[in-house]
Short mmCIF file of C-alpha atoms in Angstrom, two decimals:
data_model
loop_
_atom_site.label_atom_id
_atom_site.label_comp_id
_atom_site.label_asym_id
_atom_site.label_seq_id
_atom_site.Cartn_x
_atom_site.Cartn_y
_atom_site.Cartn_z
CA GLU A 228 -0.09 -50.17 13.23
CA ALA A 229 -1.46 -50.33 16.99
CA GLY A 230 -3.24 -46.98 17.87
CA VAL A 231 -2.96 -44.99 21.07
CA THR A 232 -3.50 -47.42 23.80
CA GLN A 233 -4.94 -46.15 27.63
CA SER A 234 -5.21 -48.20 30.49
CA PRO A 235 -7.26 -49.00 32.82
CA THR A 236 -10.20 -49.22 30.88
CA HIS A 237 -12.16 -48.82 34.09
CA LEU A 238 -10.50 -46.95 37.23
CA ILE A 239 -12.72 -46.66 40.65
CA LYS A 240 -11.62 -44.47 43.42
CA THR A 241 -12.52 -43.50 46.84
CA ARG A 242 -12.47 -39.27 46.89
CA GLY A 243 -9.41 -39.02 48.91
CA GLN A 244 -7.72 -41.39 47.21
CA GLN A 245 -5.15 -40.53 43.66
CA ALA A 246 -5.89 -42.48 40.50
CA THR A 247 -2.87 -43.26 37.62
CA LEU A 248 -3.89 -43.64 33.93
CA ARG A 249 -1.37 -44.30 31.61
CA CYS A 250 -0.91 -44.21 28.09
CA SER A 251 1.15 -45.26 25.22
CA PRO A 252 1.51 -43.00 21.99
CA ILE A 253 1.49 -44.18 18.41
CA SER A 254 5.02 -45.66 17.30
CA GLY A 255 7.10 -43.05 16.30
CA HIS A 256 4.98 -40.04 17.95
CA THR A 257 6.20 -37.55 20.05
CA SER A 258 2.96 -35.46 21.62
CA VAL A 259 0.99 -36.65 24.09
CA TYR A 260 -2.06 -35.04 25.42
CA TRP A 261 -4.67 -35.55 27.84
CA TYR A 262 -8.13 -34.49 27.63
CA GLN A 263 -11.26 -34.67 30.74
CA GLN A 264 -14.81 -35.36 28.96
CA ALA A 265 -16.87 -34.76 31.15
CA LEU A 266 -20.96 -35.13 30.96
CA GLY A 267 -22.27 -32.03 28.54
CA LEU A 268 -19.08 -29.99 28.82
CA GLY A 269 -17.27 -31.75 25.19
CA LEU A 270 -13.88 -32.83 25.54
CA GLN A 271 -11.61 -29.99 27.66
CA PHE A 272 -7.74 -29.36 27.69
CA LEU A 273 -5.97 -30.75 29.72
CA LEU A 274 -2.02 -31.64 29.35
CA TRP A 275 1.14 -31.43 26.82
CA TYR A 276 3.56 -33.43 26.60
CA ASP A 277 6.23 -33.56 24.05
CA GLU A 278 9.48 -34.82 24.55
CA GLY A 279 10.05 -35.21 27.46
CA GLU A 280 8.24 -31.95 28.36
CA GLU A 281 5.49 -30.44 30.08
CA ARG A 282 4.54 -27.95 26.73
CA ASN A 283 0.98 -26.77 28.36
CA ARG A 284 -1.16 -26.68 30.92
CA GLY A 285 -5.10 -25.92 30.23
CA ASN A 286 -7.51 -24.82 33.35
CA PHE A 287 -6.90 -27.04 35.71
CA PRO A 288 -5.66 -27.74 39.38
CA PRO A 289 -2.05 -28.80 40.45
CA ARG A 290 -3.55 -31.92 41.96
CA PHE A 291 -3.77 -33.09 37.71
CA SER A 292 -0.45 -33.54 36.98
CA GLY A 293 1.12 -35.89 35.04
CA ARG A 294 4.22 -36.58 33.08
CA GLN A 295 6.07 -38.43 29.96
CA PHE A 296 8.88 -41.47 29.76
CA PRO A 297 11.88 -41.66 27.43
CA ASN A 298 9.62 -44.05 25.38
CA TYR A 299 7.52 -41.10 25.63
CA SER A 300 3.94 -43.03 27.44
CA SER A 301 2.61 -41.46 29.86
CA GLU A 302 1.32 -41.08 32.92
CA LEU A 303 -1.48 -38.67 34.05
CA ASN A 304 -2.49 -38.42 37.85
CA VAL A 305 -5.16 -36.91 40.01
CA ASN A 306 -4.46 -36.49 43.74
CA ALA A 307 -7.07 -35.98 46.56
CA LEU A 308 -10.09 -37.19 43.85
CA GLU A 309 -13.07 -35.37 44.39
CA LEU A 310 -16.23 -36.68 43.02
CA GLU A 311 -16.84 -33.86 39.62
CA ASP A 312 -13.37 -35.73 38.82
CA SER A 313 -15.37 -38.04 37.32
CA ALA A 314 -15.51 -38.67 33.50
CA LEU A 315 -13.25 -40.00 31.07
CA TYR A 316 -10.17 -39.12 30.31
CA LEU A 317 -8.30 -39.78 26.89
CA CYS A 318 -5.63 -38.76 25.30
CA ALA A 319 -3.57 -38.42 22.51
CA SER A 320 -0.84 -38.09 20.21
CA SER A 321 0.62 -36.75 17.37
CA LEU A 322 4.10 -35.72 14.85
CA HIS A 323 5.87 -33.71 16.91
CA ALA A 324 2.66 -30.70 18.52
CA SER A 325 1.21 -31.50 14.88
CA ARG A 326 -2.49 -30.60 15.83
CA GLU A 327 -3.48 -32.10 12.41
CA GLY A 328 -2.83 -35.37 13.55
CA TYR A 329 -3.91 -36.30 16.81
CA THR A 330 -5.01 -39.79 17.54
CA PHE A 331 -6.98 -40.33 20.70
CA GLY A 332 -6.93 -43.38 22.87
CA SER A 333 -10.22 -44.91 23.72
CA GLY A 334 -10.06 -43.46 26.96
CA THR A 335 -9.48 -43.77 30.80
CA ARG A 336 -13.22 -43.97 32.53
CA LEU A 337 -13.01 -42.98 35.97
CA THR A 338 -15.25 -42.82 38.76
CA VAL A 339 -14.75 -41.10 41.94
CA VAL A 340 -17.05 -42.84 44.95
CA GLN B 58 -15.80 -19.19 29.23
CA GLN B 59 -17.12 -21.38 25.96
CA GLN B 60 -14.59 -20.69 22.86
CA VAL B 61 -17.25 -23.39 20.20
CA LYS B 62 -20.68 -23.42 20.72
CA GLN B 63 -22.47 -26.14 19.25
CA SER B 64 -25.87 -26.87 18.39
CA PRO B 65 -28.45 -28.71 18.26
CA GLN B 66 -27.16 -30.66 21.45
CA SER B 67 -28.73 -33.81 20.01
CA LEU B 68 -30.49 -34.67 16.55
CA ILE B 69 -32.64 -37.44 14.68
CA VAL B 70 -32.65 -37.91 11.23
CA GLN B 71 -34.37 -40.32 8.71
CA LYS B 72 -32.11 -42.54 6.68
CA GLY B 73 -31.36 -40.35 3.65
CA GLY B 74 -32.15 -37.23 4.96
CA ILE B 75 -29.34 -34.47 5.89
CA PRO B 76 -28.19 -33.54 9.37
CA ILE B 77 -26.64 -30.28 9.54
CA ILE B 78 -24.91 -29.50 12.42
CA ASN B 79 -23.85 -25.99 13.88
CA CYS B 80 -20.35 -24.94 15.65
CA ALA B 81 -19.54 -20.64 16.21
CA TYR B 82 -15.96 -20.16 17.61
CA GLU B 83 -15.30 -16.08 19.37
CA ASN B 84 -11.23 -16.26 19.07
CA THR B 85 -10.00 -14.78 15.70
CA ALA B 86 -6.88 -16.36 15.96
CA PHE B 87 -8.70 -20.10 15.10
CA ASP B 88 -6.98 -21.39 11.97
CA TYR B 89 -8.06 -24.99 12.51
CA PHE B 90 -11.26 -26.62 12.37
CA PRO B 91 -11.64 -30.33 12.25
CA TRP B 92 -14.59 -32.51 12.99
CA TYR B 93 -15.07 -35.67 14.92
CA GLN B 94 -16.95 -38.17 15.37
CA GLN B 95 -16.90 -40.26 18.76
CA PHE B 96 -19.26 -43.76 18.95
CA PRO B 97 -20.22 -45.53 22.33
CA GLY B 98 -16.44 -46.69 24.24
CA LYS B 99 -14.52 -44.77 21.61
CA GLY B 100 -12.04 -42.54 21.54
CA PRO B 101 -13.08 -39.61 18.93
CA ALA B 102 -11.64 -39.39 15.71
CA LEU B 103 -10.79 -37.12 12.82
CA LEU B 104 -13.39 -36.80 10.87
CA ILE B 105 -12.30 -33.90 8.22
CA ALA B 106 -10.88 -30.19 8.84
CA ILE B 107 -10.80 -26.69 7.27
CA ARG B 108 -9.02 -23.91 7.74
CA PRO B 109 -10.61 -20.63 6.74
CA ASP B 110 -8.60 -19.96 3.31
CA VAL B 111 -11.28 -22.07 2.59
CA SER B 112 -16.01 -21.76 2.97
CA GLU B 113 -16.30 -25.24 1.36
CA LYS B 114 -14.10 -29.19 2.55
CA LYS B 115 -15.70 -32.28 1.03
CA GLU B 116 -14.48 -35.89 1.54
CA GLY B 117 -17.50 -38.08 0.64
CA ARG B 118 -20.91 -37.78 2.67
CA PHE B 119 -19.79 -35.31 5.32
CA THR B 120 -18.71 -31.45 3.60
CA ILE B 121 -17.72 -28.33 6.17
CA SER B 122 -19.41 -25.08 5.17
CA PHE B 123 -17.14 -22.61 6.75
CA ASN B 124 -18.31 -18.65 7.11
CA LYS B 125 -15.04 -16.67 8.28
CA SER B 126 -17.28 -13.23 8.56
CA ALA B 127 -20.23 -14.43 11.14
CA LYS B 128 -16.94 -16.97 13.66
CA GLN B 129 -19.29 -20.02 12.59
CA PHE B 130 -19.03 -23.40 10.25
CA SER B 131 -21.31 -26.19 10.11
CA LEU B 132 -21.06 -30.03 8.88
CA HIS B 133 -23.55 -31.70 6.92
CA ILE B 134 -23.84 -35.21 6.02
CA MET B 135 -25.00 -36.49 2.97
CA ASP B 136 -27.44 -39.22 2.04
CA SER B 137 -27.36 -40.42 5.86
CA GLN B 138 -26.70 -43.83 7.27
CA PRO B 139 -27.62 -45.93 10.31
CA GLY B 140 -24.24 -46.25 10.71
CA ASP B 141 -23.46 -42.29 10.92
CA SER B 142 -25.73 -42.90 14.07
CA ALA B 143 -22.39 -41.43 16.81
CA THR B 144 -22.13 -37.97 18.89
CA TYR B 145 -20.69 -35.31 16.86
CA PHE B 146 -18.01 -33.55 18.34
CA CYS B 147 -16.08 -29.95 16.52
CA ALA B 148 -12.76 -28.12 17.51
CA ALA B 149 -10.89 -25.46 17.16
CA SER B 150 -7.37 -24.69 17.07
CA LYS B 151 -5.26 -21.73 16.81
CA ASP B 152 -2.29 -23.76 19.04
CA GLU B 153 -1.65 -27.54 19.28
CA LYS B 154 -4.35 -27.48 21.81
CA LEU B 155 -7.71 -28.09 20.49
CA THR B 156 -10.54 -25.86 22.21
CA PHE B 157 -14.14 -28.10 21.61
CA GLY B 158 -18.21 -27.74 21.16
CA THR B 159 -20.29 -29.66 23.82
CA GLY B 160 -20.82 -32.54 21.39
CA THR B 161 -24.13 -33.55 19.04
CA ARG B 162 -25.53 -37.31 19.32
CA LEU B 163 -26.47 -37.68 15.60
CA THR B 164 -29.53 -40.36 15.89
CA ILE B 165 -29.81 -41.62 12.04
CA ILE B 166 -33.55 -44.52 12.47
CA PRO B 167 -34.28 -46.04 8.80
#
């Protein structure tokens, strides 16, 4: 069974640009979660999508947004990139908001220069 | 606001020793406490989890101890091996969102 896949693995952007990160959940999982892992800060909850709808968002500015497609894959968009957005962005999936079934992907390393 | 505090930040233990990682939480509504293991270049993987109605849970060489009154929980790794060298995160949850600690980088030396 394929795990959670994220693309690209690495992304380098210039300050002010937009970044798009993609996530494919485990087959059968309908919930997708996005977390930011910045150095020394652990994982910070960004967004939760389930059945195509945004269900919850963390304490991040509106320039962090995303969507979930009918096949349950998801996209995270970060607009007007700032240097402090440099981090590892992790996607996780689970069955209908089952926190006990969280499976993480390997992440996208975003570097803003 | 750091709702889950994790310590130590890093830990070096000799092979066969018992590393202990501690976490403390503030929100008494949390009712699910997982531990994740992360290797370089990989996402975190669920190791073991506990609910507050249980004081201890053991899975293989990994044990969680939970103290509800003190709002603390800890991970013990028995007979530690060099392959256990990784970053460990505790987390807590009251809904679908996980609140993570800042991580402990564990190194097991042969």
